[in-house]
XYZ file of C-alpha atoms in Angstrom:
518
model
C -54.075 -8.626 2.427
C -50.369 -8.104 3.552
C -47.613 -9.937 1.494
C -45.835 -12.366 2.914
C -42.236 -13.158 2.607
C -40.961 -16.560 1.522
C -38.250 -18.500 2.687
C -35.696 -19.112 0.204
C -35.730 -22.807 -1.290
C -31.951 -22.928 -2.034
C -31.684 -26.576 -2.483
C -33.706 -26.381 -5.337
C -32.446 -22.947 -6.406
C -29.013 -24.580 -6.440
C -29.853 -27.257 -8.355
C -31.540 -24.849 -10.931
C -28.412 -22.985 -11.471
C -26.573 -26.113 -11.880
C -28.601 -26.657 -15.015
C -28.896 -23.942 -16.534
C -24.628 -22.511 -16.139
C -23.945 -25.079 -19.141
C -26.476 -23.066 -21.125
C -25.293 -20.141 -20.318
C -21.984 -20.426 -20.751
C -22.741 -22.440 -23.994
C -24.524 -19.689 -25.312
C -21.904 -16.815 -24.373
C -18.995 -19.116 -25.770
C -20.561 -19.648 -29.102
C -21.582 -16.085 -29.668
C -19.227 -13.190 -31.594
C -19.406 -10.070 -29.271
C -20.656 -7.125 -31.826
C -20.873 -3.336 -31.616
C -23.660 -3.011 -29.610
C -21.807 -4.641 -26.821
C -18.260 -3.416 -27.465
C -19.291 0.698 -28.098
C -20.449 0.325 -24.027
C -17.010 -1.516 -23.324
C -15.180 0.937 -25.440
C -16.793 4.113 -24.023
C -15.716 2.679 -20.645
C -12.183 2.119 -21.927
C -11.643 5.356 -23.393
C -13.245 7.365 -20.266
C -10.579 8.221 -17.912
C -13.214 9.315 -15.133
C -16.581 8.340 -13.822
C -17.920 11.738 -14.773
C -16.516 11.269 -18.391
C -17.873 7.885 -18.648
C -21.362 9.723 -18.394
C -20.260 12.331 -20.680
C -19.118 9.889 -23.348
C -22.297 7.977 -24.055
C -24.424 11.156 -23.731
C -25.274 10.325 -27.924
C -26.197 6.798 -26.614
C -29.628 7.605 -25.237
C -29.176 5.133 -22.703
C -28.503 5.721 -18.147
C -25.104 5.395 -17.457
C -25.350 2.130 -14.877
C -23.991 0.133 -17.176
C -21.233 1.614 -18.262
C -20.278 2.580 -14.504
C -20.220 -0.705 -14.066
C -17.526 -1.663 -17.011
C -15.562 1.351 -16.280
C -14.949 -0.138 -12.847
C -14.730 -3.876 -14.467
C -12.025 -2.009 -16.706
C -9.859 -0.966 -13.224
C -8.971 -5.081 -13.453
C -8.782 -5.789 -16.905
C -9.025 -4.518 -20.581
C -9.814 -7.560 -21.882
C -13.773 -7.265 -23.209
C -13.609 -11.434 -22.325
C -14.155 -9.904 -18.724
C -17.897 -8.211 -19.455
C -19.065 -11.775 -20.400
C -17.891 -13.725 -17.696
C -19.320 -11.133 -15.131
C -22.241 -11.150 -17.807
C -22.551 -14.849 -16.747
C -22.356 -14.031 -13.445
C -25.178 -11.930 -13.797
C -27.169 -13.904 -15.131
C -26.509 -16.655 -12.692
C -27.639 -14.155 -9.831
C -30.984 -13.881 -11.670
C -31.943 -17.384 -12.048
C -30.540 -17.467 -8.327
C -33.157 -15.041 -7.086
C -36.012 -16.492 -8.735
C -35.694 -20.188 -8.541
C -35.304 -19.603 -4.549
C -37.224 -16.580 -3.611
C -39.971 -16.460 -6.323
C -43.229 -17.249 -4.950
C -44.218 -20.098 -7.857
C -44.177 -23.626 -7.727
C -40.792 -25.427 -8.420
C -41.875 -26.802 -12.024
C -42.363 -22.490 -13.108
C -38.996 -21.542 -11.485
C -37.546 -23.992 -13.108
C -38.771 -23.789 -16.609
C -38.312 -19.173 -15.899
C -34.286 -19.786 -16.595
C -34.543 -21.685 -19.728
C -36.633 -19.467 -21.818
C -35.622 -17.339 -24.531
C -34.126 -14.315 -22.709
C -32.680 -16.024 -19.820
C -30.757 -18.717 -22.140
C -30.527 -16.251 -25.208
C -30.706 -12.240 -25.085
C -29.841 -11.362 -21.453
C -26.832 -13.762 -21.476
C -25.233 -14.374 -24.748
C -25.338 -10.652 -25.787
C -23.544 -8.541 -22.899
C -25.679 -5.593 -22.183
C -27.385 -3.914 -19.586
C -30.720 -5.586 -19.564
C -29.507 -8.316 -17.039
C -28.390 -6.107 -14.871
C -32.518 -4.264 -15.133
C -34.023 -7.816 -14.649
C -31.854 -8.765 -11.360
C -32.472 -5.253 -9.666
C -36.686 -6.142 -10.488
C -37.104 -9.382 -9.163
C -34.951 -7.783 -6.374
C -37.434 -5.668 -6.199
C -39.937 -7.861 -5.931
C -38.503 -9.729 -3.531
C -38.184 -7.063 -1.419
C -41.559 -6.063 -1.901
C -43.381 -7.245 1.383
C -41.080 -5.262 3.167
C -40.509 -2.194 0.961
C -41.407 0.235 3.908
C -38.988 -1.758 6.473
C -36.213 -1.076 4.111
C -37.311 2.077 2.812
C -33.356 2.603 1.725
C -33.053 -1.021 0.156
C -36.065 -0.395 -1.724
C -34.689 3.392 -2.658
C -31.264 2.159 -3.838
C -32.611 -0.898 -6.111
C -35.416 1.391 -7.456
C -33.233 4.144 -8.571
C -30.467 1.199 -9.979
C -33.674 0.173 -12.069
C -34.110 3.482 -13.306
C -30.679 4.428 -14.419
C -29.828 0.849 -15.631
C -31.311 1.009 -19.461
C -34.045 2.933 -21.342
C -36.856 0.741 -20.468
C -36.113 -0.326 -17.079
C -36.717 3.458 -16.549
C -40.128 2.812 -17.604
C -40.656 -0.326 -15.391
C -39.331 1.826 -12.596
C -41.776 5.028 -13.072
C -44.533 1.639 -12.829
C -43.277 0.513 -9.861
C -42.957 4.354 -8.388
C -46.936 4.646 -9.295
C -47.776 1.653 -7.647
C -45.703 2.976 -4.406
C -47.154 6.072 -4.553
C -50.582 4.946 -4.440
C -49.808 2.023 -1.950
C -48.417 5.272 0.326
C -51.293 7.599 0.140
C -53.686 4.647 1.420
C -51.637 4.333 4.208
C -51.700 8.213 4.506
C -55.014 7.829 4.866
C -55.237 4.961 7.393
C -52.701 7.048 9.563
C -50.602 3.946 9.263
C -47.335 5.079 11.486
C -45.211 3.103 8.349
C -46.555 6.007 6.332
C -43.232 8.498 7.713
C -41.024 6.317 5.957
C -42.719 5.910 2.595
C -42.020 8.883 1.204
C -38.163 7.216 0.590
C -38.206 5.012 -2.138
C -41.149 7.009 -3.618
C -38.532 9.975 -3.744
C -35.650 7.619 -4.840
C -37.710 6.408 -7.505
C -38.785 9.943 -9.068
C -35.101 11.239 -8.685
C -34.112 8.528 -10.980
C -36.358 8.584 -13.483
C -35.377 12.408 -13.985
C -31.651 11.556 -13.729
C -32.620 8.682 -16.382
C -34.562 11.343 -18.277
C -31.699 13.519 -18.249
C -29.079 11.305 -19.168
C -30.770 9.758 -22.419
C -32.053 13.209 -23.443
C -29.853 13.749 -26.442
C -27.902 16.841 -26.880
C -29.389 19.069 -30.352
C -27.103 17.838 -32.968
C -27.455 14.069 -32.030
C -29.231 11.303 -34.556
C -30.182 9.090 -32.065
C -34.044 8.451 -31.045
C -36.362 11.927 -30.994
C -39.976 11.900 -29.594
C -41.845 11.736 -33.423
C -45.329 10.663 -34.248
C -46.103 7.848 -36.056
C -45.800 7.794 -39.678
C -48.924 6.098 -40.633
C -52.207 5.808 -37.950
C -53.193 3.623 -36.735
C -49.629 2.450 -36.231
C -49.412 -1.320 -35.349
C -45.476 -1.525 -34.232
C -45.719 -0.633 -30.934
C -48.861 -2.885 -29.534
C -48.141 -5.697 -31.302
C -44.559 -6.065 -28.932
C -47.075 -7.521 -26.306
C -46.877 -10.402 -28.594
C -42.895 -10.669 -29.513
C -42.089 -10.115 -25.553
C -44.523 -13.711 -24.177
C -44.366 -15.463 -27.595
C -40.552 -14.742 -28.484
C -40.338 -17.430 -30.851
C -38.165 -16.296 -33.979
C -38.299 -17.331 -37.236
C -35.857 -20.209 -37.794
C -33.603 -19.251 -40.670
C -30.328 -17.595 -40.543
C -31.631 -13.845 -39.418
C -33.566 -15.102 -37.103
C -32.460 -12.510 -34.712
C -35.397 -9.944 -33.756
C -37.912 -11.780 -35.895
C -41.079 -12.979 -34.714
C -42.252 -16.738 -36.475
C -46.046 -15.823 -35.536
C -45.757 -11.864 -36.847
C -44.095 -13.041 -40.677
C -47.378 -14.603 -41.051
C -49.475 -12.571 -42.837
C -52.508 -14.152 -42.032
C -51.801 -13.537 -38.169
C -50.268 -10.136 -39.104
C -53.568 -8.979 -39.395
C -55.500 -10.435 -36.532
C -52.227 -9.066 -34.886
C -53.221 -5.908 -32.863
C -57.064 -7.352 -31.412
C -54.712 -10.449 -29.967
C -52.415 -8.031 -28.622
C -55.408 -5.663 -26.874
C -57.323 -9.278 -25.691
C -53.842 -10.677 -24.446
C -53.135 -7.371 -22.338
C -56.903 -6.825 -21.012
C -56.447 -10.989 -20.184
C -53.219 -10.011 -18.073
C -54.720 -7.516 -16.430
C -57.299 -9.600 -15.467
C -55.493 -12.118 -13.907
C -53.226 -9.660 -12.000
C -56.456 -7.713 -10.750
C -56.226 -10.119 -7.881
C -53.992 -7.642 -6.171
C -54.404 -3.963 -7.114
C -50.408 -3.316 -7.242
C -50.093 -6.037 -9.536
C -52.405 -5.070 -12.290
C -51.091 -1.210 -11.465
C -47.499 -2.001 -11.819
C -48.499 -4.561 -15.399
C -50.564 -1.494 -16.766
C -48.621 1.283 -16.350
C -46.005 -0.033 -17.603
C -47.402 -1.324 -20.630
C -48.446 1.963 -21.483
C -45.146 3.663 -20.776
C -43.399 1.120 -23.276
C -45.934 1.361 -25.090
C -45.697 5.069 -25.664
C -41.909 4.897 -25.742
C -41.550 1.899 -28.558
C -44.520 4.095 -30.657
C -43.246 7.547 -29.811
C -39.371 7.331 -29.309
C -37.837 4.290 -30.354
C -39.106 0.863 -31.874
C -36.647 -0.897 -30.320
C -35.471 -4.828 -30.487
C -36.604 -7.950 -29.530
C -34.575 -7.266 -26.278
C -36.172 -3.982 -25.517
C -39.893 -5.599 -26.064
C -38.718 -8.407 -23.392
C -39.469 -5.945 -20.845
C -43.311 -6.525 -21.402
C -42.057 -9.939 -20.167
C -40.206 -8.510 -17.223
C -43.316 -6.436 -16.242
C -45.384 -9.848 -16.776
C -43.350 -11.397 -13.865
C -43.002 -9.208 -11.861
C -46.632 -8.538 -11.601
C -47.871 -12.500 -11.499
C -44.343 -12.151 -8.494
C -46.606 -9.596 -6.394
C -49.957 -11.192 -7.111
C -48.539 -14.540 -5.442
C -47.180 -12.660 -2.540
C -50.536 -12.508 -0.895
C -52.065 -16.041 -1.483
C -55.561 -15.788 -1.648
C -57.986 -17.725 0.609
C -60.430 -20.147 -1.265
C -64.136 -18.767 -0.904
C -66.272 -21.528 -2.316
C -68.738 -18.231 -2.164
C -67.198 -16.107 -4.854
C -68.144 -15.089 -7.765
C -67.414 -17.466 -10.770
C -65.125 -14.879 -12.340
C -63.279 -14.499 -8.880
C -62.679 -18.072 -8.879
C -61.548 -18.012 -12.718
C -59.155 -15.207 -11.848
C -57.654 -16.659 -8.892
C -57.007 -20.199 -11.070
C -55.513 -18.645 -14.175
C -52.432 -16.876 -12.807
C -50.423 -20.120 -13.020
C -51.657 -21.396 -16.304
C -50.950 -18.331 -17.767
C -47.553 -17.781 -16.615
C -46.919 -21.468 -17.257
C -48.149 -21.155 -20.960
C -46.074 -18.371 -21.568
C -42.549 -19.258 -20.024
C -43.647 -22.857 -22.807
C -43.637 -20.201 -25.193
C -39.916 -18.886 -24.632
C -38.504 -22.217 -24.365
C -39.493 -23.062 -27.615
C -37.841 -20.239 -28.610
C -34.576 -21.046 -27.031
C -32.913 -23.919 -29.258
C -33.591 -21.847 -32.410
C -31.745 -19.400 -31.076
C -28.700 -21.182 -29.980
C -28.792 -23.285 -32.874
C -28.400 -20.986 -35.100
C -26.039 -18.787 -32.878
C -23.771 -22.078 -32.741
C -24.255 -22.699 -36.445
C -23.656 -19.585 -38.010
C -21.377 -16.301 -36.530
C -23.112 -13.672 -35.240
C -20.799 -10.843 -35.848
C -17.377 -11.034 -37.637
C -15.612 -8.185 -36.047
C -13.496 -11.128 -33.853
C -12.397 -12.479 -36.653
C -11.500 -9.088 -38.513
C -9.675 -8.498 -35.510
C -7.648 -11.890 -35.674
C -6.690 -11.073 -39.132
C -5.266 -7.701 -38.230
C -3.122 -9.521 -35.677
C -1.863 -12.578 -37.404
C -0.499 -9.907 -40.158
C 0.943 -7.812 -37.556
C -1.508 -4.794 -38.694
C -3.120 -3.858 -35.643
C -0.847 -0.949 -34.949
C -0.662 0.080 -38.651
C -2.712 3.285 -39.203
C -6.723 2.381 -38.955
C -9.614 4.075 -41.318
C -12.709 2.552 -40.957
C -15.063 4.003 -44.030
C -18.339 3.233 -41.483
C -16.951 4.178 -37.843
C -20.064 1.964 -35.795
C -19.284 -1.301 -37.245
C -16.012 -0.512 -36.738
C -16.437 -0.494 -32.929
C -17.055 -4.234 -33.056
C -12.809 -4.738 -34.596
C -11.482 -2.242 -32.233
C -13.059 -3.327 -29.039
C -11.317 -6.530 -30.066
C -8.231 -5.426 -30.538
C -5.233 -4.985 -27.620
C -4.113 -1.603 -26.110
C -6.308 1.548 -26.580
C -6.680 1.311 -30.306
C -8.144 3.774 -32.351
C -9.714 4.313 -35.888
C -9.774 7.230 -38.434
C -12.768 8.486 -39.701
C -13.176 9.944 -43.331
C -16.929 11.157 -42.482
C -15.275 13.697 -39.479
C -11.298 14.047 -40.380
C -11.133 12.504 -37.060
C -10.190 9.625 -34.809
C -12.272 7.587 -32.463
C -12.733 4.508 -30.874
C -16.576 4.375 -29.852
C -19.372 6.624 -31.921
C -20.485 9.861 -30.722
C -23.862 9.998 -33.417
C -23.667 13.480 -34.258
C -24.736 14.876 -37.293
C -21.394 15.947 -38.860
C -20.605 12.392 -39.536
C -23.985 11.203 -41.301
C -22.716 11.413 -44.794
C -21.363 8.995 -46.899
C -18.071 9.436 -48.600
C -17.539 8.113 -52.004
C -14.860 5.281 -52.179
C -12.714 7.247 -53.877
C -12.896 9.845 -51.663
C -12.314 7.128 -48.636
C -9.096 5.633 -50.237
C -7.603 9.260 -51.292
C -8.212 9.840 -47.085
C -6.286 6.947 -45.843
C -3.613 7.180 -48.761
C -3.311 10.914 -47.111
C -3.122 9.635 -44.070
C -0.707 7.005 -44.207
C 1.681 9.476 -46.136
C 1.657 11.496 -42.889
C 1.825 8.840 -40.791
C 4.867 7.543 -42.782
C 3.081 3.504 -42.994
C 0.668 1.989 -45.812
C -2.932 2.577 -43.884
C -5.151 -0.588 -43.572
C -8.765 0.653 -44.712
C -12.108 -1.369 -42.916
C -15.067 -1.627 -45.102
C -18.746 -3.215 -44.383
C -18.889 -3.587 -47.923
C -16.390 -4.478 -50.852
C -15.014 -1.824 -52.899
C -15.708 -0.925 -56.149
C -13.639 -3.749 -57.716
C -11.894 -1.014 -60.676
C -10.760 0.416 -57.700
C -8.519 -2.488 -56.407
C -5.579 -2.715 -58.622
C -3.319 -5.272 -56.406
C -0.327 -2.259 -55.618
C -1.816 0.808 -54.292
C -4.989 -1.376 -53.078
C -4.510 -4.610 -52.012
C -7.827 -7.094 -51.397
C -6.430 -8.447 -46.873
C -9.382 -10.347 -46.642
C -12.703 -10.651 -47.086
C -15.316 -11.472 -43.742
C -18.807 -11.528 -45.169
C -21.381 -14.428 -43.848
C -22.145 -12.510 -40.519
C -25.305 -12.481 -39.380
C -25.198 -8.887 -38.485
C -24.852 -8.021 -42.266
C -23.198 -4.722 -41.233
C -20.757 -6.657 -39.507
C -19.078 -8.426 -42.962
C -16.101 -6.795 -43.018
C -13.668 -6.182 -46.541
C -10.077 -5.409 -45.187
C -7.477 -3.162 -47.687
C -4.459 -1.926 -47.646
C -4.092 1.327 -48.947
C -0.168 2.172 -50.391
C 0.814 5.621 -48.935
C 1.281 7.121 -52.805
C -2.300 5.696 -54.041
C -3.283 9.886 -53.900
C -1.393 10.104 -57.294
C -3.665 7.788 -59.084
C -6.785 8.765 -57.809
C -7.086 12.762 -58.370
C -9.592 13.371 -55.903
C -10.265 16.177 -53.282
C -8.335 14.723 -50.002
C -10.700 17.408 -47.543
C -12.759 15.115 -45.409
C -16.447 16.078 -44.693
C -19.361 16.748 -46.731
């Protein structure tokens, strides 16, 4: 049956987005921007060039959409305020699409914004993942008429792909289910056939570009392909379950916890729920073959990838989700006609869609107010606030050594002008992380504070030394170490931050080897 394009309902969609831009912006104004977030700003920042903002976050394993898209945010402004607004924005463009082009009834669209990724993850925390879900329900939108804009369809499938690790994967899904959509009409000599060819192409060009770009170079310590420690390995299904149930745990660290996974009774029963919830989903996208093709491929890409590569976050997993809607999106393109005639599990199928979808998007709103509850209640990073100390006592342009350089991202991102750290783990400076294998050893304290007395005799100024953890407290004598402050009820625990100043002649009393490096 051929899909059929909806009229936009932008009376309701407006009315939608007027409800849920409180929540966003309530979310985004009560959350501490922290490294994650700030290394992407920061390699932007620091990259003079489009080409060198894809050879700066080559150790990221991550496409480089993303940061294209700061780097030319950072032409206007160097204020990392900026990436949430148009975060915002972004996010606003997404509930857009789907409350008025989605083809649900107006109680789903409306309950779709106000789950936990839409109100929580893809909004308060400034990353690339909104940015994946807009250019997939664009997809989807454009869907009926994916061979009438063959270059449409090219350019938002290849954005997909080089937007974020697992929108790759969603991409190669949607790819396959173009590929085999365009070799039936190969063989029907359907005349729209010539043009198919395009976004298939687009599609495969990105994924290797993707591929390419998050390969990381041979002494990197990000993410390899590995096999699982311990087999059967129950990580990677399970995620079915954190992506349509995202309800955390509601205590302080609530962040990437799972309320029904913490329980070990369910813990167990965990894995046959996740296989019956995915066959279920199948199920009710079999109504239309490129709905259950697009669903199951991609589980099993993310699958593989969360199992084989990378475990990845609560945030990561939400692409399950993403793959979820966009499939129940393409089943509902082609309404099905009742047949009183059908079998009984025809009938079932064609009935459950909605339920389904409906139960789950319940699901992530009850996961919502923990999450800004707790993101109101408590801070979320304290790299802001480290930074607000360093300017209230004038020491943001005092020599920098941060004794861990990536929680360190989360102060200097923060602070004005292009500010820099030094590292006692490489000798050098740096502003974002580069995770290479020269810096993955840990420096004694001693050995930290005879570095930044070193450097602050060349320098000619007392250096200010940023810790994720206190000293050893022999080690602060009140002259030649002085306690600044003291930042340590973050929620990202390496994000409590102990702040020193190190006297320029504290090399004297400490006798130790000033060489930097292991």
């Amino acid at each position: 049956m051929p899909s059929l394009p909806r009229r936009p309902d932008r009376l309701f969609a407006a009315l939608v987005v007027c409800a849920y831009l409180p929540v966003a912006i309530f979310a985004i104004a009560h959350h501490e921007m922290w490294r994650d977030e700030l290394h992407c700003w920061l390699v932007a920042r620091d990259s003079p060039m489009p080409w060198d903002v894809v050879h700066n976050r080559a150790y990221d394993g991550q496409p480089p959409l993303w940061y294209l898209l700061l780097w030319l945010l950072q032409r206007v402004t160097h204020d990392p305020r900026a990436m949430q607004i148009a975060h915002v924005a972004l996010a606003t463009s997404v509930v857009w699409v789907f409350a008025s082009r989605a083809p649900f009834g107006r109680p789903l669209r409306a309950l779709f914004p106000f789950g936990y990724f839409l109100a929580y993850e893809y909004v308060a925390l400034s990353r690339c993942y909104g940015v994946a879900l807009l250019l997939a329900l664009l997809l989807c939108d454009n869907h009926p008429r994916r061979y009438e804009r063959p270059a449409r369809t090219a350019l938002l499938l290849a954005g997909l792909a080089l937007t974020t690790t697992v929108s790759t994967v969603v991409a190669a899904a949607y790819t396959a289910v173009l590929l085999l959509d365009w070799v039936a009409l190969l063989r029907r000599r359907d005349p729209i056939a010539r043009r198919g060819w395009i976004p298939i192409a687009a599609g495969a060009a990105g994924f290797v570009a993707a591929a390419l770009c998050a390969w990381p170079p041979a002494d990197s310590t990000v993410a390899h392909v590995s096999w699982p420690l311990q087999m059967p390995d129950d990580f990677a299904p399970t995620r079915l379950i954190v992506a349509l149930l995202p309800i955390p745990r509601p205590y302080f660290y609530f962040w990437n916890s799972n309320v029904l996974l913490e329980l070990e009774p369910f813990r167990r029963v965990a894995i046959p729920v996740s296989l019956a919830l995915a066959a279920w989903l199948v199920f009710v996208l079999s109504r239309r073959r490129e709905a259950a093709v697009l669903f199951g491929v991609g589980v099993l890409g993310l699958m593989a990838l969360f199992g084989l590569v990378y475990g990845g976050d609560v945030r990561h997993h939400g692409f399950l989700f993403v793959l979820f809607i966009m499939g129940a999106w393409l089943a509902k393109q082609a309404p099905a006609t009742p047949d009183p005639s059908a079998a009984r599990w025809r009938r079932i199928r064609e009935a459950a869609l909605a339920p389904t979808l409906a139960l789950v998007l319940l699901a992530h709103v009850a996961g919502t107010p923990i999450a800004l509850g707790y993101e109101y209640a408590k801070v979320f990073s304290s790299g802001g606030r480290a930074a607000d100390v360093l300017r209230a006592l004038r020491l943001d342009r005092t020599p920098l050594v941060a004794e861990v350089d990536y929680p360190a991202t989360a102060v200097l991102g923060q602070l004005e002008g292009d500010v820099f750290a030094y590292s006692p783990r490489t000798g050098g400076t740096f502003s974002f992380v580069k995770w290479r294998r020269a810096r993955a050893w840990d420096p004694t304290d001693e050995e930290t504070l005879r570095f930044a007395a070193d450097l602050g005799a060349s320098r000619g100024a007392d250096a200010v030394l940023l810790m994720n953890r206190p000293l050893l407290p022999e080690l602060i004598d009140g002259r030649s170490v002085v306690r600044i402050a003291e930042l340590y009820d973050s929620m990202i625990q390496e994000e409590n931050f102990y702040i020193y100043r190190v006297a320029r002649n504290t090399e004297a009393s400490l006798g130790v080897d000033p060489t930097p490096g292991p």
